[in-house]
Coordinates of C-alpha atoms in Angstrom, one line a residue:
K1 CA 90.6 70.0 126.2
S2 CA 87.6 71.0 125.1
M3 CA 89.6 72.7 122.3
V4 CA 90.8 69.7 121.7
K5 CA 87.5 68.0 121.3
I6 CA 86.3 70.8 119.4
L7 CA 89.4 70.2 116.7
T8 CA 88.4 66.3 116.6
L9 CA 84.8 66.9 115.8
V10 CA 86.2 69.3 112.9
L11 CA 88.8 67.0 111.7
A12 CA 86.0 64.5 111.9
A13 CA 84.1 66.5 109.9
L14 CA 86.7 66.8 107.2
A15 CA 87.4 63.7 106.6
L16 CA 83.3 62.9 105.6
A17 CA 83.4 65.5 103.4
P18 CA 83.5 64.9 99.9
A19 CA 86.3 64.0 97.7
S20 CA 85.7 66.7 95.6
A21 CA 86.0 69.4 98.5
F22 CA 89.7 68.7 98.6
L23 CA 90.2 69.0 94.9
P24 CA 92.0 71.7 93.4
A25 CA 90.2 74.8 93.4
T26 CA 90.1 74.6 89.4
Q27 CA 89.5 71.1 89.0
R28 CA 86.0 71.7 91.1
L29 CA 84.2 74.4 89.5
R30 CA 83.8 76.2 86.5
R31 CA 84.4 79.9 86.9
T32 CA 82.5 82.7 84.8
S33 CA 84.8 85.7 86.4
Y34 CA 86.5 87.5 83.5
G35 CA 84.5 85.3 80.8
L36 CA 85.3 81.6 79.0
R37 CA 86.4 82.0 75.7
Q38 CA 85.3 79.7 73.1
S39 CA 88.4 77.6 71.2
S40 CA 89.0 75.0 68.7
A41 CA 89.3 71.1 70.7
A42 CA 93.1 71.7 72.2
Q43 CA 95.4 68.6 72.4
H44 CA 96.9 68.5 74.6
A45 CA 101.2 67.1 75.4
G46 CA 102.8 66.0 78.4
F47 CA 104.3 67.8 81.4
R48 CA 104.8 68.1 84.9
L49 CA 107.1 69.6 87.6
V50 CA 108.0 70.7 91.0
G51 CA 106.3 70.8 94.3
G52 CA 103.0 69.0 95.8
Q53 CA 99.7 69.4 95.1
S54 CA 97.3 72.5 96.0
R55 CA 94.2 72.3 97.9
A56 CA 90.8 74.2 97.7
L57 CA 89.7 75.4 100.6
S58 CA 85.7 75.6 100.0
A59 CA 83.8 76.5 96.8
G60 CA 82.0 79.4 95.8
T61 CA 79.9 81.1 93.1
R62 CA 81.1 82.8 90.1
R63 CA 81.2 87.0 89.4
A64 CA 81.3 87.7 85.7
A65 CA 83.2 90.0 85.7
Q66 CA 83.3 92.8 82.5
V67 CA 85.9 91.8 80.5
T68 CA 84.9 90.5 76.3
T69 CA 85.5 87.4 74.8
S70 CA 86.6 86.7 71.4
M71 CA 87.8 83.9 69.4
A72 CA 91.6 83.9 68.9
A73 CA 93.2 84.4 65.9
K74 CA 95.2 81.3 66.8
D75 CA 96.2 78.4 68.9
F76 CA 99.3 78.4 71.6
K77 CA 101.6 76.1 72.5
V78 CA 102.3 76.5 75.8
G79 CA 105.0 75.4 78.4
I80 CA 104.4 75.4 82.4
V81 CA 108.1 74.6 84.4
G82 CA 106.5 74.0 88.1
A83 CA 103.2 71.9 86.7
T84 CA 102.8 69.9 89.8
G85 CA 103.4 72.7 92.5
A86 CA 100.8 74.6 93.8
V87 CA 101.1 77.7 91.6
G88 CA 101.6 75.4 88.2
E89 CA 99.1 73.5 89.3
E90 CA 96.1 76.4 89.1
I91 CA 97.9 78.2 86.3
L92 CA 96.9 74.6 84.3
G93 CA 93.5 75.3 85.6
V94 CA 93.0 78.9 84.7
L95 CA 94.2 78.0 81.4
K96 CA 91.5 75.2 81.1
N97 CA 88.4 77.3 82.9
R98 CA 89.3 80.4 80.7
N99 CA 89.0 78.1 77.5
F100 CA 92.5 79.7 76.8
P101 CA 93.4 79.0 72.6
V102 CA 95.8 76.1 73.5
S103 CA 97.1 74.0 70.5
S104 CA 99.4 71.7 73.1
V105 CA 100.9 72.1 76.7
V106 CA 103.8 70.7 77.8
A107 CA 104.9 70.1 81.4
F108 CA 109.0 70.5 82.2
A109 CA 110.8 68.8 84.8
S110 CA 114.2 67.9 85.2
E111 CA 115.7 64.7 83.6
R112 CA 114.8 62.7 86.5
S113 CA 111.0 63.2 85.8
A114 CA 110.7 63.2 82.6
G115 CA 108.5 60.5 81.1
K116 CA 106.4 60.4 83.8
K117 CA 102.1 60.5 83.5
I118 CA 100.8 63.3 85.9
D119 CA 97.1 64.1 86.3
T120 CA 96.2 67.4 85.9
P121 CA 92.8 69.7 85.1
M122 CA 93.8 69.1 81.4
G123 CA 94.0 65.1 81.7
E124 CA 97.0 63.1 82.2
L125 CA 100.1 64.4 80.4
E126 CA 103.5 63.0 80.1
V127 CA 106.6 65.0 81.9
Q128 CA 109.1 66.4 79.4
K129 CA 113.0 66.9 80.4
F130 CA 113.6 70.7 80.1
T131 CA 116.0 72.0 77.9
L132 CA 116.2 75.5 76.3
E133 CA 115.5 74.2 72.4
A134 CA 112.4 72.7 73.2
A135 CA 111.0 75.0 75.5
R136 CA 111.7 78.2 73.0
E137 CA 109.4 76.2 71.1
C138 CA 106.7 77.4 72.8
D139 CA 104.4 80.8 72.3
V140 CA 104.3 80.9 75.7
V141 CA 106.2 79.5 79.2
F142 CA 105.2 79.9 82.1
L143 CA 107.6 79.7 85.8
A144 CA 106.1 78.3 88.3
V145 CA 109.7 77.7 90.4
D146 CA 112.5 79.6 92.1
G147 CA 114.2 82.4 91.3
D148 CA 117.2 80.3 91.2
F149 CA 115.9 78.7 88.3
A150 CA 114.5 81.9 86.6
G151 CA 118.0 83.4 86.7
D152 CA 119.4 80.8 84.9
W153 CA 116.8 80.3 82.1
A154 CA 114.4 83.3 81.6
E155 CA 116.1 85.5 80.0
K156 CA 117.8 83.0 77.8
L157 CA 114.2 81.8 76.9
A158 CA 113.2 85.4 75.9
A159 CA 115.4 86.2 73.7
D160 CA 116.2 87.0 70.2
G161 CA 112.3 86.5 69.9
G162 CA 111.7 83.6 72.0
P163 CA 108.8 82.7 73.6
Y164 CA 106.7 84.9 75.7
V165 CA 108.0 84.0 79.5
I166 CA 105.8 84.9 82.6
D167 CA 107.9 84.5 85.6
N168 CA 106.3 83.6 89.3
S169 CA 109.3 84.1 91.2
S170 CA 110.8 87.5 92.6
K171 CA 114.1 87.5 90.7
F172 CA 113.1 90.4 88.1
R173 CA 110.7 92.1 89.6
Y174 CA 112.5 95.2 90.4
D175 CA 114.6 94.9 87.1
D176 CA 114.1 98.6 85.3
R177 CA 114.1 96.1 82.0
V178 CA 111.8 94.0 82.9
P179 CA 108.1 95.0 83.4
L180 CA 106.3 93.7 86.0
V181 CA 102.3 93.6 85.3
I182 CA 98.7 93.4 86.4
P183 CA 96.9 93.4 83.2
E184 CA 93.9 95.6 84.8
I185 CA 96.6 98.3 85.7
N186 CA 99.9 98.6 83.4
P187 CA 99.0 96.5 80.2
E188 CA 100.8 98.9 78.0
T189 CA 104.1 97.5 79.7
I190 CA 103.7 94.3 78.3
K191 CA 105.1 94.4 75.0
K192 CA 108.9 96.2 76.3
N193 CA 110.3 92.8 76.8
R194 CA 109.4 89.1 76.1
L195 CA 110.4 88.1 80.0
I196 CA 107.8 89.7 82.1
A197 CA 107.5 89.4 86.0
N198 CA 103.9 88.5 87.8
P199 CA 103.9 90.5 91.1
N200 CA 104.0 89.2 94.6
C201 CA 100.7 87.6 95.5
T202 CA 100.1 90.3 98.3
T203 CA 100.9 92.9 95.9
A204 CA 98.5 92.1 93.3
I205 CA 95.3 91.5 95.9
A206 CA 96.2 95.3 97.2
L207 CA 96.3 96.7 94.1
M208 CA 93.5 95.3 92.6
A209 CA 91.4 97.5 95.5
L210 CA 93.8 100.7 95.1
W211 CA 94.3 101.4 91.7
P212 CA 90.4 102.2 91.0
L213 CA 90.7 105.0 93.9
F214 CA 94.3 105.9 92.8
K215 CA 92.7 107.0 89.7
A216 CA 89.9 108.7 90.9
F217 CA 91.3 110.2 94.5
G218 CA 94.7 110.3 94.1
I219 CA 97.0 108.2 97.6
K220 CA 100.0 110.4 99.6
R221 CA 100.2 107.5 101.8
C222 CA 99.1 103.3 102.3
I223 CA 99.6 101.6 105.4
M224 CA 98.9 98.0 105.3
S225 CA 99.0 95.3 107.3
T226 CA 98.7 91.8 106.0
Y227 CA 97.5 88.3 107.1
Q228 CA 98.8 86.0 104.9
A229 CA 97.7 82.3 104.4
A230 CA 100.0 79.1 104.8
S231 CA 99.9 79.1 100.8
G232 CA 102.1 81.5 100.1
A233 CA 104.8 79.1 101.2
G234 CA 103.4 76.7 98.3
A235 CA 101.8 73.1 99.2
P236 CA 104.5 72.5 101.2
G237 CA 103.3 75.4 103.9
M238 CA 99.6 74.0 103.6
N239 CA 100.8 70.6 104.2
E240 CA 102.7 71.6 107.0
L241 CA 99.7 73.3 108.3
K242 CA 97.4 70.5 108.1
D243 CA 99.6 68.5 109.5
G244 CA 100.3 70.5 112.3
V245 CA 96.7 70.9 113.2
A246 CA 96.5 67.4 112.7
A247 CA 98.9 66.7 115.6
F248 CA 97.4 69.2 118.0
T249 CA 94.4 67.6 118.5
K250 CA 96.0 64.5 119.4
G251 CA 98.2 65.9 121.4
E252 CA 101.7 65.5 120.0
S253 CA 104.6 68.1 119.0
V254 CA 103.7 70.7 116.4
E255 CA 106.2 70.1 114.1
N256 CA 107.7 72.9 111.7
D257 CA 110.0 73.1 109.2
I258 CA 108.6 75.7 106.3
F259 CA 107.7 78.4 108.7
V260 CA 110.0 79.9 111.8
H261 CA 107.8 78.8 114.0
P262 CA 104.8 76.4 114.5
L263 CA 101.6 78.0 112.9
P264 CA 98.3 75.9 114.0
F265 CA 96.7 78.2 116.3
N266 CA 99.3 81.4 115.7
V267 CA 100.2 84.2 114.3
I268 CA 103.9 84.8 113.0
P269 CA 104.8 88.9 112.2
H270 CA 107.8 87.3 109.9
I271 CA 107.9 86.4 106.3
D272 CA 111.1 86.1 104.1
K273 CA 114.0 87.8 105.9
F274 CA 114.7 90.7 108.0
M275 CA 116.1 93.7 106.3
D276 CA 118.3 96.6 108.2
N277 CA 115.9 98.9 108.1
G278 CA 113.4 96.9 110.1
Y279 CA 110.9 95.4 107.7
T280 CA 111.0 91.7 106.1
K281 CA 111.6 91.3 102.5
E282 CA 108.0 90.4 102.1
E283 CA 106.7 93.7 103.2
M284 CA 109.7 95.5 101.1
K285 CA 108.2 93.2 98.1
V286 CA 104.9 95.3 98.6
T287 CA 106.6 99.3 98.7
W288 CA 108.7 98.4 95.7
E289 CA 106.1 96.8 93.7
T290 CA 103.7 99.2 94.3
R291 CA 105.5 101.9 93.4
K292 CA 106.5 100.7 89.6
I293 CA 103.3 98.7 88.9
M294 CA 101.5 102.0 89.5
D295 CA 104.3 104.4 88.5
A296 CA 104.4 105.9 92.0
P297 CA 107.8 106.4 92.8
D298 CA 107.8 108.3 95.8
M299 CA 104.6 107.3 97.3
P300 CA 104.8 106.4 101.1
I301 CA 104.2 103.5 101.8
S302 CA 104.5 100.7 105.3
C303 CA 103.2 97.3 104.9
T304 CA 103.1 94.4 108.1
A305 CA 103.3 91.1 106.8
V306 CA 102.0 88.5 109.1
R307 CA 101.2 84.4 108.3
I308 CA 98.4 83.3 110.2
P309 CA 96.5 79.8 110.0
T310 CA 94.2 80.0 107.1
L311 CA 94.9 77.2 104.3
R312 CA 94.4 80.2 101.4
A313 CA 93.3 83.7 100.6
H314 CA 95.5 86.6 102.2
A315 CA 93.8 89.2 103.9
E316 CA 94.8 93.1 104.3
A317 CA 93.8 95.6 106.3
I318 CA 94.7 99.2 104.4
T319 CA 94.5 102.6 105.5
I320 CA 95.2 105.3 102.4
E321 CA 95.4 109.4 102.7
T322 CA 94.1 110.7 99.5
D323 CA 94.8 114.1 97.6
K324 CA 91.0 114.7 97.1
P325 CA 88.1 114.1 99.1
C326 CA 87.2 110.7 99.1
P327 CA 83.5 109.5 100.4
P328 CA 82.7 106.0 101.0
E329 CA 79.8 106.1 99.4
E330 CA 81.5 107.0 96.2
A331 CA 84.3 104.6 96.8
R332 CA 82.2 101.9 97.0
K333 CA 81.1 102.9 93.4
L334 CA 84.0 102.6 91.8
L335 CA 85.0 99.4 93.3
A336 CA 81.7 97.9 92.1
K337 CA 82.6 98.5 88.4
A338 CA 85.8 97.6 88.6
P339 CA 87.2 94.6 86.9
G340 CA 88.3 91.6 89.3
V341 CA 87.0 93.1 92.0
R342 CA 83.8 91.9 94.3
V343 CA 82.4 94.7 96.8
A344 CA 81.6 92.6 100.1
D345 CA 80.5 95.2 102.4
D346 CA 77.1 94.8 104.3
T347 CA 77.7 94.8 107.9
G348 CA 74.2 94.8 108.6
S349 CA 73.6 91.5 107.1
N350 CA 77.4 90.2 108.4
V351 CA 78.9 90.7 105.0
Y352 CA 82.7 91.2 104.5
P353 CA 85.3 89.8 102.9
M354 CA 86.9 86.6 104.4
P355 CA 89.4 84.0 103.2
L356 CA 86.6 81.1 102.9
T357 CA 84.5 83.5 101.0
A358 CA 87.7 84.5 98.8
S359 CA 89.3 81.2 98.5
T360 CA 89.0 79.6 95.3
E361 CA 87.4 83.1 93.2
Y362 CA 89.3 84.9 90.6
D363 CA 87.6 88.4 92.5
V364 CA 89.5 90.2 94.9
E365 CA 86.6 90.9 97.7
V366 CA 86.9 94.5 99.6
G367 CA 84.6 95.8 102.0
R368 CA 85.1 97.5 105.4
I369 CA 84.9 100.5 103.6
R370 CA 84.7 103.6 105.6
Q371 CA 86.1 107.1 106.0
S372 CA 89.1 107.4 108.1
E373 CA 89.7 108.6 111.8
V374 CA 93.1 109.7 111.4
F375 CA 92.7 111.0 107.8
G376 CA 89.2 112.6 107.8
D377 CA 87.5 113.1 104.5
H378 CA 90.8 112.9 102.7
G379 CA 91.3 108.8 104.2
L380 CA 89.9 105.7 104.0
D381 CA 89.9 102.3 105.8
L382 CA 89.4 98.9 103.8
F383 CA 89.6 95.1 104.1
V384 CA 90.4 93.0 101.2
C385 CA 90.8 89.7 100.8
G386 CA 92.2 87.4 97.6
D387 CA 93.0 83.8 96.8
Q388 CA 97.1 84.2 96.7
L389 CA 97.3 81.1 94.5
L390 CA 94.6 82.8 91.6
R391 CA 94.2 86.6 91.8
G392 CA 98.0 86.7 93.6
A393 CA 99.8 84.3 91.0
A394 CA 98.2 81.7 88.5
L395 CA 95.1 83.8 87.0
N396 CA 97.5 87.1 86.8
A397 CA 99.6 85.2 85.0
V398 CA 97.6 83.8 82.4
L399 CA 96.0 87.6 82.2
V400 CA 99.5 88.6 81.3
A401 CA 99.6 85.6 78.5
E402 CA 96.7 87.0 76.9
K403 CA 97.1 90.2 76.7
A404 CA 100.9 89.6 75.4
L405 CA 99.8 87.1 73.0
E406 CA 96.7 89.2 72.1
V407 CA 94.1 86.7 73.2
S408 CA 91.0 89.4 74.0

């Protein structure tokens, strides 16, 4: 009963919070991380897509990262398939906040949605029916839809000098012909194909911390446990969590459709399907994608992926064994200099990475950096948090587009 009373008070406080607190992250505050570009006034043409509206958990300050910005030589026509889903909406906001040089933005959808007006971070836009011909008129097309759609259309869109196509699904991540890109790590692979895969959110967040350590000390093996927010299942997953918490506080039955078990006040060590080796596909994605992005095909990696009842921002506990001695103070200095990383590691002041502080942020938080009791001076333990919808999806996709189109 006391728990129910507490939760009721929390929900009441949320109800009294300003409406801006629940706007998508990209509509609530201006990010300075990675810098902001100056561009000519953009005319924004219509669009829309699949899914519901994303909602941010909390606001925060922004740290300016060490990335130089400049005027682009031209403005670009941008297409988004999936603009009203959680990731698509965040892509729109990142484009706006980074002053991406846009001549027009087109939101593509099915015929039944064509002509509808939607509110976006770039103002009101009109949905256009998706056709191959119309989408190929764009300079870059973001796919924020499922793998089936990507499988049907991505290669056709990119063929014969078509637009750059940045696919957020898993459809092409393991295709040797298609680069899988985190721009801070392997930007040289971008020009290999006009179709580019965006990595799994968990992988993208982890590698922002692991890459600087890999370059400096080498990594023999990696063990990871992930604590993944409801946002990993998109807007429907976040809505199911919020609805479930509300039902629980009223003493009602908690329904689950998106997750395999009710998520409120629970953790679920099951994301995606189980495979023959006992791992889930989500866990194996971390292994496969880390090896491909870091060009370390034989690195032993073991991951356990757990869904937890937070709205957005994934957390990861990571242990590495290194080739060279890896003093924690040296690791901390390296990470403090790395673009897209913010060191949050002052245990004396109770400062460490958390979903509450990582949500809506561009930078990945890294902390709890310490020598491993298992691997000694050749090992580190660390804790990482990053916004799944931004660093794990939308921000990475836009950074890929900037590199592909040479917007620097």
